[in-house]
CSV table of C-alpha atoms in Angstrom, one decimal:
chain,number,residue,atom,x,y,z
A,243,UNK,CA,112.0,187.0,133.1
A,244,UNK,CA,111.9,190.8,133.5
A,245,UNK,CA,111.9,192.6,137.1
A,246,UNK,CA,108.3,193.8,135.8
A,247,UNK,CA,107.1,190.8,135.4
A,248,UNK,CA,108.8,189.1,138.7
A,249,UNK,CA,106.6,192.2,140.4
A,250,UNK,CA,103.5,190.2,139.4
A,251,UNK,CA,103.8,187.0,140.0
A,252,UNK,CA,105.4,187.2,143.7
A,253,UNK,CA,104.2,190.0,145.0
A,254,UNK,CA,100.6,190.5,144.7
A,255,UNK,CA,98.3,192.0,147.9
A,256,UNK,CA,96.2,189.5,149.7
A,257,UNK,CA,93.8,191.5,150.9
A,258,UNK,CA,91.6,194.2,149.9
A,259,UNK,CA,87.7,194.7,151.0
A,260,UNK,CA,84.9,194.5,148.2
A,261,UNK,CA,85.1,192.9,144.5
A,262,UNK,CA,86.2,195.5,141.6
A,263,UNK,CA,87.5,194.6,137.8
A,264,UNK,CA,91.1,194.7,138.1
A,265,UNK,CA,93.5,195.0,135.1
A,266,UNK,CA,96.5,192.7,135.8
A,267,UNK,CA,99.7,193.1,133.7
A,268,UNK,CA,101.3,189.5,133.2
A,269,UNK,CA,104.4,190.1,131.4
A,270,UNK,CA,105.0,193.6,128.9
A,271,UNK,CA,102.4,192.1,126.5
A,272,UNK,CA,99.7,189.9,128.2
A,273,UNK,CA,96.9,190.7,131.1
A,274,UNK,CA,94.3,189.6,132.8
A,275,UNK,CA,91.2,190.8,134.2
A,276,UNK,CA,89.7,189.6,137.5
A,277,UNK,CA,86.7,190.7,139.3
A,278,UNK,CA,88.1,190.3,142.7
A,279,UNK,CA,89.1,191.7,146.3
A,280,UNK,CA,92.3,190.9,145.1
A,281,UNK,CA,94.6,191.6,142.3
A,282,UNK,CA,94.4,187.5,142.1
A,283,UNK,CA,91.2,186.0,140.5
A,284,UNK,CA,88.5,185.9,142.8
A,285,UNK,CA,88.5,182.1,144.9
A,286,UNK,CA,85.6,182.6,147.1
A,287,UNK,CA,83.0,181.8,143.9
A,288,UNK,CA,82.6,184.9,142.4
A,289,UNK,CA,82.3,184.4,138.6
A,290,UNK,CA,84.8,186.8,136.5
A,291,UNK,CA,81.9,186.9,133.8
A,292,UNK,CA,79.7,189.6,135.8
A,293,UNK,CA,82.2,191.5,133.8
A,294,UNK,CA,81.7,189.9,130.7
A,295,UNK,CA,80.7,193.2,129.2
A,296,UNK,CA,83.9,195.4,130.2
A,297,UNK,CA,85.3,197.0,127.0
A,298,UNK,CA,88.7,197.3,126.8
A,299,UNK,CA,91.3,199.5,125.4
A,300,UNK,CA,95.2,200.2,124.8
A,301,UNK,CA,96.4,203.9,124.7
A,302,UNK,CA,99.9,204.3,123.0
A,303,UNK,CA,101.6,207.2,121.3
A,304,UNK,CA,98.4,209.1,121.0
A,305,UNK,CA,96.3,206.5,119.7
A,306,UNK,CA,93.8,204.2,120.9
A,307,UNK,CA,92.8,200.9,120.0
A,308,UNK,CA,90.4,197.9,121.2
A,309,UNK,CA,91.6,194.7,123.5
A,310,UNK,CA,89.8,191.9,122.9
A,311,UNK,CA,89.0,189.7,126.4
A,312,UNK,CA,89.4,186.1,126.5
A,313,UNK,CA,87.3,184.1,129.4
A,314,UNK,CA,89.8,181.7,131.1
A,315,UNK,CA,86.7,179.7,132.7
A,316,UNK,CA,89.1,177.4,135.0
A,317,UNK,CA,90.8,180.3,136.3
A,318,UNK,CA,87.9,182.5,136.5
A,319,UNK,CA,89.5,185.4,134.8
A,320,UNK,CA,89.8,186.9,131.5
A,321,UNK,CA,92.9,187.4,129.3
A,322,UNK,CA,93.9,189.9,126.9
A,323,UNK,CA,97.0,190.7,125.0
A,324,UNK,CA,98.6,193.8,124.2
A,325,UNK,CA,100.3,195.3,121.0
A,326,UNK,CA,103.4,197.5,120.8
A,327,UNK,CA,106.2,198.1,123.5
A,328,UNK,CA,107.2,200.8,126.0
A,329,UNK,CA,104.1,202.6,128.5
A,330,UNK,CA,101.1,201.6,127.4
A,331,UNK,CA,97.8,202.5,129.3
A,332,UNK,CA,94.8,199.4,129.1
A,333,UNK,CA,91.6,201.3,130.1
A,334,UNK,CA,88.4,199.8,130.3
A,335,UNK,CA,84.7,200.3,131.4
A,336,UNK,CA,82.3,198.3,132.5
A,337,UNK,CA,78.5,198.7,132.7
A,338,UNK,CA,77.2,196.6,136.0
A,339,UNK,CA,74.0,198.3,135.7
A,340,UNK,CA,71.4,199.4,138.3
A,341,UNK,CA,71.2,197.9,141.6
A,342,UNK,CA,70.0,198.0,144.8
A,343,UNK,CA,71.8,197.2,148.3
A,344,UNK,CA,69.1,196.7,151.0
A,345,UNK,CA,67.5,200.1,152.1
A,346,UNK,CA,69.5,201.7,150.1
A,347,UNK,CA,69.0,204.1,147.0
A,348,UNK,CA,68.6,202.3,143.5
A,349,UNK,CA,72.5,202.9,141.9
A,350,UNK,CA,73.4,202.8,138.6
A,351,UNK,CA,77.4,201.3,139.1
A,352,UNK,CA,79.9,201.5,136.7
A,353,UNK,CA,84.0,200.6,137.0
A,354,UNK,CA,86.6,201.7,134.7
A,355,UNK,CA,89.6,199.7,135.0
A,356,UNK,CA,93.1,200.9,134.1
A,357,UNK,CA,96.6,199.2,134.2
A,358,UNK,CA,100.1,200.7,133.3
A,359,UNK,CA,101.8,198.8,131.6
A,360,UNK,CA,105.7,198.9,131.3
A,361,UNK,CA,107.5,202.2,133.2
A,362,UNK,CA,104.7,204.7,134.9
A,363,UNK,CA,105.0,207.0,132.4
A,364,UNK,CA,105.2,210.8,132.8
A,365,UNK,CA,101.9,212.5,134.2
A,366,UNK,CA,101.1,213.7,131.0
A,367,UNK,CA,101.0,210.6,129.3
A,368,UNK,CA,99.5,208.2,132.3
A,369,UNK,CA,96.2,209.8,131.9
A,370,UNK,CA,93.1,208.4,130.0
A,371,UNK,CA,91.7,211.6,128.8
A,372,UNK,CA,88.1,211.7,127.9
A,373,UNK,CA,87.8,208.5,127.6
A,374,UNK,CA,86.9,207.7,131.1
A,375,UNK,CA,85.0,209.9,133.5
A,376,UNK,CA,86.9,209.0,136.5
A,377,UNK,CA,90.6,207.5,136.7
A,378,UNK,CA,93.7,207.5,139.1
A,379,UNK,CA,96.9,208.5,137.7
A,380,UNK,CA,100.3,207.2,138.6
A,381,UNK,CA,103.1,209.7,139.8
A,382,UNK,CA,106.4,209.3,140.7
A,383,UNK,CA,108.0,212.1,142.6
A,384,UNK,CA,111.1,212.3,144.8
A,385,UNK,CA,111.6,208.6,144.2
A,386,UNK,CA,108.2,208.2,145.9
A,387,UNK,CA,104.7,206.4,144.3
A,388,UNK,CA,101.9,208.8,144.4
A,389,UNK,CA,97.9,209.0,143.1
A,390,UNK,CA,96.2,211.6,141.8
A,391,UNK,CA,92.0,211.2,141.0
A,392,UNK,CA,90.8,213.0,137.9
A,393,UNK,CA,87.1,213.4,137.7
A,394,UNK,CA,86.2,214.7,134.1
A,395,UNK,CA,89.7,215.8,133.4
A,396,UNK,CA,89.8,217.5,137.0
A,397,UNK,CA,91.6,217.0,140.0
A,398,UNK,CA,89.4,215.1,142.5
A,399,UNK,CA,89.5,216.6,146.3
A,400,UNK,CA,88.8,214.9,149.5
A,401,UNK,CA,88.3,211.4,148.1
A,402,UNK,CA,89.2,208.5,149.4
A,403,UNK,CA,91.5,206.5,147.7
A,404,UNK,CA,92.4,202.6,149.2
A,405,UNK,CA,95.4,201.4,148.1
A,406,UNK,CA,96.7,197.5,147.9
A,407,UNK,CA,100.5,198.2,149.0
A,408,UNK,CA,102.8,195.1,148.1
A,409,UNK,CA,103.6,192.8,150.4
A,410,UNK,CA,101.0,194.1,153.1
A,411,UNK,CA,97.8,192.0,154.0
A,412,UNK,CA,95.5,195.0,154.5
A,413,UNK,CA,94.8,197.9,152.6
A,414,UNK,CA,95.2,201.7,153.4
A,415,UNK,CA,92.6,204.3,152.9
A,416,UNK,CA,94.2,207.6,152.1
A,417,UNK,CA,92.5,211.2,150.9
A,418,UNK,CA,93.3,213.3,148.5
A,419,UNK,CA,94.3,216.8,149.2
A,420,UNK,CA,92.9,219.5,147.2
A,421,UNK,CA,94.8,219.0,143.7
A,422,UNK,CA,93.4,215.1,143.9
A,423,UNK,CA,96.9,213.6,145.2
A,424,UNK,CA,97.4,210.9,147.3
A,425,UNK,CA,100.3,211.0,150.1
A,426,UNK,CA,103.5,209.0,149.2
A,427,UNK,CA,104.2,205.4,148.9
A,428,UNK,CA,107.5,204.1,148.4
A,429,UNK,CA,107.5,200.2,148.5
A,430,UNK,CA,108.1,198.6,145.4
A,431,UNK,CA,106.1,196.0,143.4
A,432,UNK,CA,102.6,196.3,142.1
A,433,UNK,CA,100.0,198.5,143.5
A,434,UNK,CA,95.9,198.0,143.2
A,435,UNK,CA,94.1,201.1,143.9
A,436,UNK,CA,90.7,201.9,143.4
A,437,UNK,CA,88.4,205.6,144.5
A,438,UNK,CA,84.7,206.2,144.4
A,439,UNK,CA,82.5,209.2,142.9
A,440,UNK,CA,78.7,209.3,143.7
A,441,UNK,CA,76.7,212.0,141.8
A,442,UNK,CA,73.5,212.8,142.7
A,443,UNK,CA,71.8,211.8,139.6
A,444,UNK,CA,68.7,210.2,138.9
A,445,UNK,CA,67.3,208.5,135.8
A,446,UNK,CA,66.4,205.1,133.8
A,447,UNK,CA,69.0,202.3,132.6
A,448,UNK,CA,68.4,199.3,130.8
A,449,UNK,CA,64.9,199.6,132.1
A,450,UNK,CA,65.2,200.4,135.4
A,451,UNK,CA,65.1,203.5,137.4
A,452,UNK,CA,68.3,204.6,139.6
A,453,UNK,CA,68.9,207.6,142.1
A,454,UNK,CA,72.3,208.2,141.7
A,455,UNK,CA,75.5,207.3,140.0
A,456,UNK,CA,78.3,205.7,141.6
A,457,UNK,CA,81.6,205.6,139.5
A,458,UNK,CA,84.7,203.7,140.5
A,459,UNK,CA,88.0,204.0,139.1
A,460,UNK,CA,91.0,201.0,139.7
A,461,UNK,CA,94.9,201.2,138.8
A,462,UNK,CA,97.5,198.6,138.5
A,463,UNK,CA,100.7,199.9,138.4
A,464,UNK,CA,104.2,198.2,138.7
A,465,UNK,CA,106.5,200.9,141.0
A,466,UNK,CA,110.3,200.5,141.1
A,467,UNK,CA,112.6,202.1,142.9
């Protein structure tokens, strides 16, 4: 058993405070996807399958190349396995299409997961691209974890990103400074992260009308010292 995947299995966060699609590495070549508070599949009856149209993808040496999901039913997740070795970004999206909370302004939500897996790579390679509109990126520096949030290729400012540090029950909300970076973390084992993006946009989705857009972008990324 590799240190990467003893990261997983025994050191997950417990606690984290509304459901997002996760991307969970189980191993170098296998993963799981949860819609959870969690990085653990959700247990408080939350089916995985309000995901069940995430698409999923592996980026490697340039190229990308679709994941196929596999619904776990008992354990209320999906799997997916994926090709080649070395870093290897998984980056998905999923279409939750337009609700509404309360009083609140009709939303069209979408998530795009992403998961590292193997070594963070370096910043040049731990990024999506143009395939997602929103993403965190993984950097190491001075030995330290960081997060930077990319909106359309560009650094993010002022947004806050809530981090799932390992081995600590609650999250932490941190904001970005003005080149979209996070401060410093530097406990190892697996990290959950997720940041929000609402734009002021209104329009018509699957037949119904929204007022704005609200994107979120998760990371799960293994970080050892």
């Amino acid at each position: 058993m590799t240190r990467f995947t003893i990261f997983f299995l025994f050191f997950l966060p417990v606690v984290a405070c509304a459901h997002f699609p996760f991307l969970v590495p189980d191993g170098p070549s296998k993963g799981k996807a949860v819609f959870s508070d969690t990085l653990k599949p959700d247990d408080k009856g939350v089916p995985v399958d309000k995901i069940a149209g995430t698409k999923l993808a592996v980026l490697a040496s340039g190229k990308a190349a679709d994941l196929t999901l596999t619904l776990d039913k008992a354990a209320n997740c999906y799997t997916f396995e994926v090709q080649g070795t070395g870093s290897r970004i998984v980056v998905g999206t999923t279409d939750y299409g337009v609700l509404q909370r309360g009083e609140g302004k009709p939303m069209w939500l979408r998530y795009y997961p992403k998961a590292i897996f193997g070594d963070i790579p370096a910043v040049e390679n731990a990024t999506a691209g143009p395939i997602v509109p929103l993403e965190l990126v993984p950097i190491v520096d001075g030995g330290k974890l960081k997060f930077k949030a990319l909106a359309a290729g560009k650094a993010l400012a002022k947004a806050e990103v809530t981090v799932m540090i390992p081995g600590e029950e609650k999250t932490k909300v941190v904001v970005t400074d003005e080149s979209g970076m996070t401060a410093a973390f530097d406990i190892a084992g697996p990290y959950g992260a997720y940041v929000r993006q609402v734009e002021a946009k209104s329009g018509e989705q699957g037949g119904k009308k929204y007022e704005e857009v609200r994107n979120y972008a998760t990371l799960v990324v293994a970080f050892g010292k």
